[in-house]
XYZ file of C-alpha atoms in Angstrom:
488
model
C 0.000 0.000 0.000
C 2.587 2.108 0.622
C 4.602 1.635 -2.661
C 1.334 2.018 -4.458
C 0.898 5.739 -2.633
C 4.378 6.426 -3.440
C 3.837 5.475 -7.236
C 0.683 7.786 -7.524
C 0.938 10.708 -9.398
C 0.238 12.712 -6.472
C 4.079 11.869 -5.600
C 5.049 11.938 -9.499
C 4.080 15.469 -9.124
C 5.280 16.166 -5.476
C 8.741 13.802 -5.833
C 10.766 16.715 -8.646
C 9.023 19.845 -7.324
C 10.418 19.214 -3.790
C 13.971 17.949 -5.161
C 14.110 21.239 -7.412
C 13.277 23.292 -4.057
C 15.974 21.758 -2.489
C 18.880 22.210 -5.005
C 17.642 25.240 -5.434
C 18.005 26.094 -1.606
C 21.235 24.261 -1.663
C 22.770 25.968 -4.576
C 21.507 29.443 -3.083
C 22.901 28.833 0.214
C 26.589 27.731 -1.075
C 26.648 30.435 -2.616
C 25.651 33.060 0.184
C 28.458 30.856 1.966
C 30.881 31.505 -0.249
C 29.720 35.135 -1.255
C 30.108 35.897 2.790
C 33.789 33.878 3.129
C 34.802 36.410 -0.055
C 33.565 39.155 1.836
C 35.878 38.281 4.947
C 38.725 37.655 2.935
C 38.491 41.142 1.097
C 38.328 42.541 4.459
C 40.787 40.693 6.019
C 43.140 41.432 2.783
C 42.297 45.248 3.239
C 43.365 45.363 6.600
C 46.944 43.641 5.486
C 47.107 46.001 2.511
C 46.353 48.891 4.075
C 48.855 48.152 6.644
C 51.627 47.313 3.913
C 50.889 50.252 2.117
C 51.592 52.681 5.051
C 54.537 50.767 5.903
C 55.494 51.419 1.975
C 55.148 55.189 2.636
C 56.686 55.172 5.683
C 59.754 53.814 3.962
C 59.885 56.135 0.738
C 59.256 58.998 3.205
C 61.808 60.989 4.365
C 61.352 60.077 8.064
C 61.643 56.294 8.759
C 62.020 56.386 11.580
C 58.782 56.545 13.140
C 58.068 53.104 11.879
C 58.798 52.222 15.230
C 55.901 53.929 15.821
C 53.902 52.763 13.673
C 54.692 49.310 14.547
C 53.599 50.076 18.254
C 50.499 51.754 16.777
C 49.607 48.345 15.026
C 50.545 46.091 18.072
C 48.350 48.364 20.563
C 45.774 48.678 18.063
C 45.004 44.865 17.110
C 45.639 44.017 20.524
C 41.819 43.457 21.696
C 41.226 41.606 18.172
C 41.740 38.177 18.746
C 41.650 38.040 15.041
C 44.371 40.522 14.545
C 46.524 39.891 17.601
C 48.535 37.315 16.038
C 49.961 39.472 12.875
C 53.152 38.860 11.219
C 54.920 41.763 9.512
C 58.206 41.402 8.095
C 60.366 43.923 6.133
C 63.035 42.127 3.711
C 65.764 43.876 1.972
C 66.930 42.898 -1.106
C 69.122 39.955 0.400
C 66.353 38.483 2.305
C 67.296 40.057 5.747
C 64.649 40.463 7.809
C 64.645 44.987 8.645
C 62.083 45.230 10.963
C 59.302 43.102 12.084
C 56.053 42.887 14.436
C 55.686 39.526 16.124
C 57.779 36.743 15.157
C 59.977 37.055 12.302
C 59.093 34.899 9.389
C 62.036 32.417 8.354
C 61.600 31.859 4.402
C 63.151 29.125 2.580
C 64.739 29.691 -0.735
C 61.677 28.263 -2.723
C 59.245 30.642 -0.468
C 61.515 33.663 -1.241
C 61.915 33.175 -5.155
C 57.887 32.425 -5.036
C 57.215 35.737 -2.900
C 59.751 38.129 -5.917
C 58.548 36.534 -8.567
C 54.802 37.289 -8.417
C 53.924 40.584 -9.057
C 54.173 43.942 -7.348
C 51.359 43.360 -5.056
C 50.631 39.333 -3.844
C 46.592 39.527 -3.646
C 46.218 38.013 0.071
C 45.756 33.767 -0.051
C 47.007 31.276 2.394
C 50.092 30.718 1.265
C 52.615 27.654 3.386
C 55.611 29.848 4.902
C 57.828 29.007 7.086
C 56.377 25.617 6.907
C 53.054 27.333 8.540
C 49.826 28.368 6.868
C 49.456 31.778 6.503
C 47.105 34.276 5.231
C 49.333 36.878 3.510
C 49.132 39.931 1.867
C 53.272 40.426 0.067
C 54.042 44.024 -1.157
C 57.301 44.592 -3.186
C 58.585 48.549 -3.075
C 60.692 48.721 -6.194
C 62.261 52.287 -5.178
C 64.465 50.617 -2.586
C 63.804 46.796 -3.327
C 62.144 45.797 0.190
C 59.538 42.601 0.464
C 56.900 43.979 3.024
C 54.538 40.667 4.130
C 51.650 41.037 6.361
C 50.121 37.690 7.486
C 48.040 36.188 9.877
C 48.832 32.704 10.672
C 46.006 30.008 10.697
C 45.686 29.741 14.071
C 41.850 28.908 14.350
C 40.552 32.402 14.716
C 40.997 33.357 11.086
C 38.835 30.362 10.167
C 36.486 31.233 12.717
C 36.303 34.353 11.349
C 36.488 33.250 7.518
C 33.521 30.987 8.805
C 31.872 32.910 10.523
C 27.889 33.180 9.291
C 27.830 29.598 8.184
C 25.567 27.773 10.430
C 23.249 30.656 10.252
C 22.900 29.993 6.523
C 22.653 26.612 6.883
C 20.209 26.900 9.728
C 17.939 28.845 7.422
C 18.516 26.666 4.411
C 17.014 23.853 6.787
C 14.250 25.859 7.760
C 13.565 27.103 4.525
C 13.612 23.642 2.857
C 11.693 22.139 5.737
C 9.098 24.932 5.151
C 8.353 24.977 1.161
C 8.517 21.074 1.426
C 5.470 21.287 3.906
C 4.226 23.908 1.769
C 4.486 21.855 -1.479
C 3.214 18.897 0.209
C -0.193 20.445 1.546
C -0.425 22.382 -1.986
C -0.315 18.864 -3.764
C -2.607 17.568 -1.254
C -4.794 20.403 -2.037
C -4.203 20.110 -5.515
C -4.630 16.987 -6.090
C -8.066 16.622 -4.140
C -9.733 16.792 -7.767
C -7.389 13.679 -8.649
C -7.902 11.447 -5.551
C -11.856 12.440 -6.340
C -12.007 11.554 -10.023
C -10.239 7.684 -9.176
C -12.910 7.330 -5.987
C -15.208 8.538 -9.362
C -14.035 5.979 -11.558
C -14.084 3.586 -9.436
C -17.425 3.006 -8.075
C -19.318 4.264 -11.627
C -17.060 0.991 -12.787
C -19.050 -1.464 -9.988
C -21.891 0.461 -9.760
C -23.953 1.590 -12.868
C -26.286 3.549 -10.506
C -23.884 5.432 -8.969
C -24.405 8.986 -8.725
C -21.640 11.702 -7.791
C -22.187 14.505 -5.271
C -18.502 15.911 -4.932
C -18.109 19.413 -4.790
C -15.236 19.783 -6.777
C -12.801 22.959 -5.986
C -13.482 25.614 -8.737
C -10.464 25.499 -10.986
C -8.904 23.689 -13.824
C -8.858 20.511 -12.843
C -12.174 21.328 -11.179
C -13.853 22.049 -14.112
C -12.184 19.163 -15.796
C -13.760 16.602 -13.064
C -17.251 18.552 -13.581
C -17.128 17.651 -17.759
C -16.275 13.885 -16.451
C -19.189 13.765 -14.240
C -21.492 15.720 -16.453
C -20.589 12.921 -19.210
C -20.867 9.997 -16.805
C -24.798 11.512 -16.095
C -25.289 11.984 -19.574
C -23.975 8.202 -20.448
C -25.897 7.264 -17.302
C -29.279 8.703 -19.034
C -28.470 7.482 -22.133
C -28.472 4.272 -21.185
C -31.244 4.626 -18.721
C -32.705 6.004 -22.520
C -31.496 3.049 -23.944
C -32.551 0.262 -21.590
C -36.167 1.575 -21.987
C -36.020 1.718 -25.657
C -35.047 -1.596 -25.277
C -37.639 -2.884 -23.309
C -40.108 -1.030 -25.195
C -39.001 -2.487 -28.877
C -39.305 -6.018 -26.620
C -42.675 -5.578 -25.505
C -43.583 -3.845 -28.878
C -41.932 -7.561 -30.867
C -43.364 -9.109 -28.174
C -47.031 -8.002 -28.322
C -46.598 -8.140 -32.052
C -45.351 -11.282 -31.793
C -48.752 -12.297 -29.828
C -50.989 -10.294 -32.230
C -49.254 -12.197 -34.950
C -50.073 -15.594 -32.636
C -53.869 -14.482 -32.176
C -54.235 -13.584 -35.890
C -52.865 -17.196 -36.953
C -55.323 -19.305 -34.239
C -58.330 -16.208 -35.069
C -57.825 -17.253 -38.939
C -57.410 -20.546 -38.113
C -60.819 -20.327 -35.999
C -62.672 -18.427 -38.693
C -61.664 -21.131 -41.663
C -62.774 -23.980 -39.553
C -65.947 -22.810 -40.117
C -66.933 -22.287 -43.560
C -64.676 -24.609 -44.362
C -66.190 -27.078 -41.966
C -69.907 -26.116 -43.465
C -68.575 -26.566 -46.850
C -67.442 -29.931 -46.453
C -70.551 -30.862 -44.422
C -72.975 -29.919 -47.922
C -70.668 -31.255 -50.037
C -70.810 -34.806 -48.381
C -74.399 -34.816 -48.016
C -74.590 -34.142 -51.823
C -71.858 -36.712 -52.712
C -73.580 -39.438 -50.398
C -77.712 -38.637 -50.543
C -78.722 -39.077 -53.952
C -82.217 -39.337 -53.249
C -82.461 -35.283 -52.302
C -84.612 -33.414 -54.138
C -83.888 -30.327 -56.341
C -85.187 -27.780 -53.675
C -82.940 -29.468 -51.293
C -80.044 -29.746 -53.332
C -80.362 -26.329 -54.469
C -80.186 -24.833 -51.188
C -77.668 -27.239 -49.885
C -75.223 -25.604 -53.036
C -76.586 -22.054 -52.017
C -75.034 -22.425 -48.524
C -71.703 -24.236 -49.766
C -71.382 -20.929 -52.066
C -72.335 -18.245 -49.360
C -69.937 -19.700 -46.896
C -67.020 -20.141 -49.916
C -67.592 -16.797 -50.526
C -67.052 -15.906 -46.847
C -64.107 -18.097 -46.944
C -62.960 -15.585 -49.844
C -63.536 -12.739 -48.357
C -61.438 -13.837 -45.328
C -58.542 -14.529 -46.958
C -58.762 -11.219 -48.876
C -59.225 -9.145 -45.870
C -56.179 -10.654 -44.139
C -54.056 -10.285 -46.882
C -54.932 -6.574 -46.467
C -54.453 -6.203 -43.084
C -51.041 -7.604 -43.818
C -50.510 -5.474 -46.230
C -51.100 -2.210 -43.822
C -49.054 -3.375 -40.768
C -46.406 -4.833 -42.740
C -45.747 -2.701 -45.713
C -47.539 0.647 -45.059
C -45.070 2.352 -46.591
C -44.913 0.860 -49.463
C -48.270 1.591 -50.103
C -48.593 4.407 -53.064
C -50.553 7.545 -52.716
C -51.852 9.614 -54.659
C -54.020 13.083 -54.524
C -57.869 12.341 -54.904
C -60.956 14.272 -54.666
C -62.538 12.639 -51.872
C -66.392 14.179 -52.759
C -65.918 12.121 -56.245
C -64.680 8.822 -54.841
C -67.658 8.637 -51.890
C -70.392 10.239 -55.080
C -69.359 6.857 -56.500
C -69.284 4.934 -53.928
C -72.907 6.012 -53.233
C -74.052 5.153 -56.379
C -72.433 1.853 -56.534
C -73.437 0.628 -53.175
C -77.359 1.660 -53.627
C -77.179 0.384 -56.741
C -76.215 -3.276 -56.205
C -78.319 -3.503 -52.620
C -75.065 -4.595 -51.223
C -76.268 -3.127 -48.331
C -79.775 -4.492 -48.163
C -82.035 -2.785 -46.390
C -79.898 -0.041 -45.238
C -79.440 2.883 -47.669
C -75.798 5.133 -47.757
C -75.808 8.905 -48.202
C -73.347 11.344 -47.991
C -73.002 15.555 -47.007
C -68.795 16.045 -48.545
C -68.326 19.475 -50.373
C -67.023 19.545 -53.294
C -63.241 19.895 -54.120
C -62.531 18.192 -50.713
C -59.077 16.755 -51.874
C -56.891 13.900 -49.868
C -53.681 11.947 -50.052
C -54.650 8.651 -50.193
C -54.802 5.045 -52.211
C -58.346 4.618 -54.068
C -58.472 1.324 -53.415
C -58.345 1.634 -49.819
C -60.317 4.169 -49.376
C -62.945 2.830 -51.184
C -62.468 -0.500 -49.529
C -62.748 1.387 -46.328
C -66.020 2.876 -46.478
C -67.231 -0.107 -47.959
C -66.325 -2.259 -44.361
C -68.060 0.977 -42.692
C -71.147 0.410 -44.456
C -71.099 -3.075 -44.401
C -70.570 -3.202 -40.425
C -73.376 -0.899 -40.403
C -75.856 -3.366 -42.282
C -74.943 -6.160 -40.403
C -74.890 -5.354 -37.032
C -76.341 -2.353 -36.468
C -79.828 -2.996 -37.174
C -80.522 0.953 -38.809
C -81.563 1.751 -42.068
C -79.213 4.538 -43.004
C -75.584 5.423 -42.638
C -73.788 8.373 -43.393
C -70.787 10.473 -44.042
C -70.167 13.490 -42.841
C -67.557 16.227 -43.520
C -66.638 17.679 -40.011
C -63.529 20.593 -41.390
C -60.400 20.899 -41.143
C -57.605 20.228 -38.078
C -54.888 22.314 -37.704
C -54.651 22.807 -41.758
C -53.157 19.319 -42.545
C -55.922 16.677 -42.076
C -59.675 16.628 -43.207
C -62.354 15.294 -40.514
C -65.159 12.637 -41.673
C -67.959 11.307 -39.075
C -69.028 7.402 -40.377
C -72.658 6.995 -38.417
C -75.975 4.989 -38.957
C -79.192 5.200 -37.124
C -78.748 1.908 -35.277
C -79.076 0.440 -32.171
C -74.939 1.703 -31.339
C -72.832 -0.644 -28.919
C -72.277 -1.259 -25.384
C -69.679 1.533 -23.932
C -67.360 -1.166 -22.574
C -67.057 -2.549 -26.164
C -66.080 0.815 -27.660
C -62.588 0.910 -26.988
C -62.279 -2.954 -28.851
C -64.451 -2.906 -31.754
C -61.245 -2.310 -33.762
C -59.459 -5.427 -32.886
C -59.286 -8.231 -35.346
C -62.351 -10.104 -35.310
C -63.505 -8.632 -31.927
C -67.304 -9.186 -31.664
C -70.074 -7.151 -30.020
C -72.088 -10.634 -28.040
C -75.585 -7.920 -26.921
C -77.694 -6.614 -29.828
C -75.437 -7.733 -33.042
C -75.686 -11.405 -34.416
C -73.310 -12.706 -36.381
C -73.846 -13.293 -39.375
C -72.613 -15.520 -42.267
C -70.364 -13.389 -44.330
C -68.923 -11.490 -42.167
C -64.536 -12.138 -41.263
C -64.163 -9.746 -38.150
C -61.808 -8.032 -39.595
C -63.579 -5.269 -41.297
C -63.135 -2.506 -38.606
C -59.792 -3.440 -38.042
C -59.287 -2.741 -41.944
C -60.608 0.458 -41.191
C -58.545 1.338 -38.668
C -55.224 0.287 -39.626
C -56.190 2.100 -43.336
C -56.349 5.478 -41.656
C -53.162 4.806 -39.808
C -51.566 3.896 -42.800
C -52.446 7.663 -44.235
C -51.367 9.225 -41.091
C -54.893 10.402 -39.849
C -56.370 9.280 -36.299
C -59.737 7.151 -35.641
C -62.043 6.697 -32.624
C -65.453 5.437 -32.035
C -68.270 6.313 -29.516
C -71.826 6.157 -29.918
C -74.067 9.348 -30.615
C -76.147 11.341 -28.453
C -79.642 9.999 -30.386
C -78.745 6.559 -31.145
C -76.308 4.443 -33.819
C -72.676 4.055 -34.007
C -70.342 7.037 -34.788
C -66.394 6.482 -36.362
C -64.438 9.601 -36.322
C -61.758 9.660 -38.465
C -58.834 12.064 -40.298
C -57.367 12.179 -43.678
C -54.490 14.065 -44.882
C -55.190 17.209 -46.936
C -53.332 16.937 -50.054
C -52.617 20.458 -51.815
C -50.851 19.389 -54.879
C -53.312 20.188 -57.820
């Protein structure tokens, strides 16, 4: 666990900031170090120049002999510095004898000596090994009368004291300093990274749990506004697929229920061509077996084969319509049509021929009343109307009536006959395939079932909307829409 905190990129981030902070204190604190040891060296070689010099112009002046005095000057004067207190001067004449001195004289060796006259007129002060002794020396060489004048202090453990001196403050505050941005740098990470330490928490429980909602406030910056986008994505992902499931779920139940309607179609057909077929066969062996029947009994024997054939026609024809307008509804051409001419004919047709037996058809449709439709459909359409009418609804008239327009892009018909209506609870089912109304409607050879459901699934087909309810005075009513068509 630990390794694994050390390899997060918390530390990636934290690991070269804090290094860099600390070379960087490092480097700045060697050199205030040495900046401050320069700084007591250039004093310390003042002093010992200074003093050189004004032994130099006490020599080339024309009274030497108060250096005496000046020497006495120099020993009271550095006496109280314990830095100081310890000076070597020595005068040299051009053979190496020592003139005058303060403190010990300085024995040079040959080497030392050729060192000292070869360098140039002034020796910058260094620690130089004379006398077999370290020594910080300043050398002057006074070409008017060829003397060597050397200050030095010897190494005695004062002059690095002094050269020192300052260090462990530095140091101290280098410590301090580093300790403090380190601290600093760590809290600022730990700050900083907040966002990152919330975004893996994120990650990780929208990976285990798909319901997982996040609530962190996340700090208003950068990465901030970085870790809002992620969140705002996962919710959007999370609706989407939310979106998604229940899409799903709805094409399954929509497959599904088609799937049943498909199921109740095949045993409804298979029902409804037991029966004429079964009546069929039933005549037709009577005939083939009793040959003793006579004509009026044979003849109406072959009348009821044919009626129920024909219904047997009919049946298949109506449910290769119907799957003709749930299956391939848009593949069904249109065209524009003036409605008032298809339903004049239609009229005339129907009363006509007595299709509709007792009941008679009529119409109220303006003219120029145009639709986008299929003729064929249409027609077939208010043919089922009319028929459903004169079989069930005991009436003697049914109408069509033009109701307007909705909202400019559909025309609104009203279907109605003067029957006997149906039941309210039935209302909402009549258009189901081969739904039956059981009180006041008989069924009746000819009839599939599947006539309102033709109706219904034509309008659909077209766009429009259908409903049924039964009218104030009496008889069924079927409200429908067509779409207006515009094209001339």
């Amino acid at each position: 666990m630990a390794l694994r905190k050390l390899n997060s990129l918390r530390w990636k981030i934290l690991t070269p900031i804090i290094l860099s902070l600390w070379l960087f204190i490092i480097g700045m604190g060697w050199w205030q170090i040495e900046r401050e040891s320069d700084y007591r060296t250039e004093i310390v070689d003042s002093q010992l120049r200074l003093i050189n010099s004004c032994i130099a112009a006490q020599i080339n002046s024309s009274r030497p002999d108060i250096l005496n005095d000046f020497f006495d000057f120099i020993d009271d004067y550095y006496r109280q510095d314990s830095l100081f207190s310890a000076i070597r001067i020595n005068i040299f004449n051009s053979d190496w004898e020592i003139v005058d001195a303060v403190g010990e004289p300085m024995r040079l060796s040959m080497a030392e000596r050729r060192g000292l006259r070869d360098n140039a007129t002034i020796v910058a002060a260094e620690m130089l090994n004379l006398n077999g002794k370290p020594y910080f020396c300043n050398a002057m060489r006074n070409p008017e009368n060829d003397f060597m004048i050397i200050s030095a202090l010897p190494d005695d453990g004062y002059l690095e004291q002094y050269l020192s001196k300052g260090r462990t403050e530095v140091l101290v505050i280098m410590a301090i300093l580093a300790v403090v941005l380190t601290i600093a740098a760590y809290y600022s990470s730990r700050f900083y990274g907040r966002n990152i330490t919330l975004l893996r928490d994120f990650a990780r429980r929208s990976a285990v749990d798909p319901e997982f909602t996040p609530g962190q406030d996340f700090p208003h910056d950068e990465l901030g506004d970085i870790a809002r986008q992620i969140v705002s994505l996962h919710t959007e992902r999370q609706h989407a697929m939310a979106q998604m499931r229940k899409e799903h779920d709805v094409a399954m139940n929509a497959i599904e229920e088609k799937s049943l309607q498909k199921r109740r179609l095949t045993n409804n057909i298979n029902h409804e061509l037991k029966t004429p077929i079964g009546v069929i066969k039933g005549y037709l062996e009577t005939l083939n077996t009793m040959d003793d029947l006579d004509d009026a009994t044979r003849r109406h024997f072959i009348r009821k084969a044919l009626d129920h054939a024909n219904r047997l026609v009919d049946l298949i024809a109506d449910v290769s319509v119907m799957t003709r307008l749930e299956e391939g509804a848009q593949l069904i051409s249109t065209e524009c049509l003036d409605y008032h001419e298809l339903v004049y004919k239609f009229s005339h047709d129907v009363n006509e021929s007595g299709v509709l037996g007792h009941m008679e058809f009529t119409f109220d449709v303006p003219m120029n009343v145009r639709v986008r439709g299929n003729v064929n459909l249409l027609t077939g359409m208010l043919m089922n109307l009319a028929k459903n009418a004169a079989n069930y609804s005991a009436g003697t008239t049914c109408s069509l009536e033009y109701l307007g327009q909705v909202g400019g892009e559909f025309h609104r018909f009203a279907f109605y006959d003067d029957g006997i209506g149906v039941p309210d609870e039935s209302l909402e089912h009549i258009f189901e395939r081969f739904y039956r109304v059981d009180i006041g409607r008989s069924r009746k050879a000819g009839g599939t079932g599947l006539g309102l459901s033709i109706v219904y699934n034509t309008v659909k087909a077209f766009g429009g909307t259908i409903e049924a309810s039964n009218r104030p005075e009496m008889g069924l009513q079927v409200t429908f829409t067509l779409p207006i068509c515009t094209n001339r």
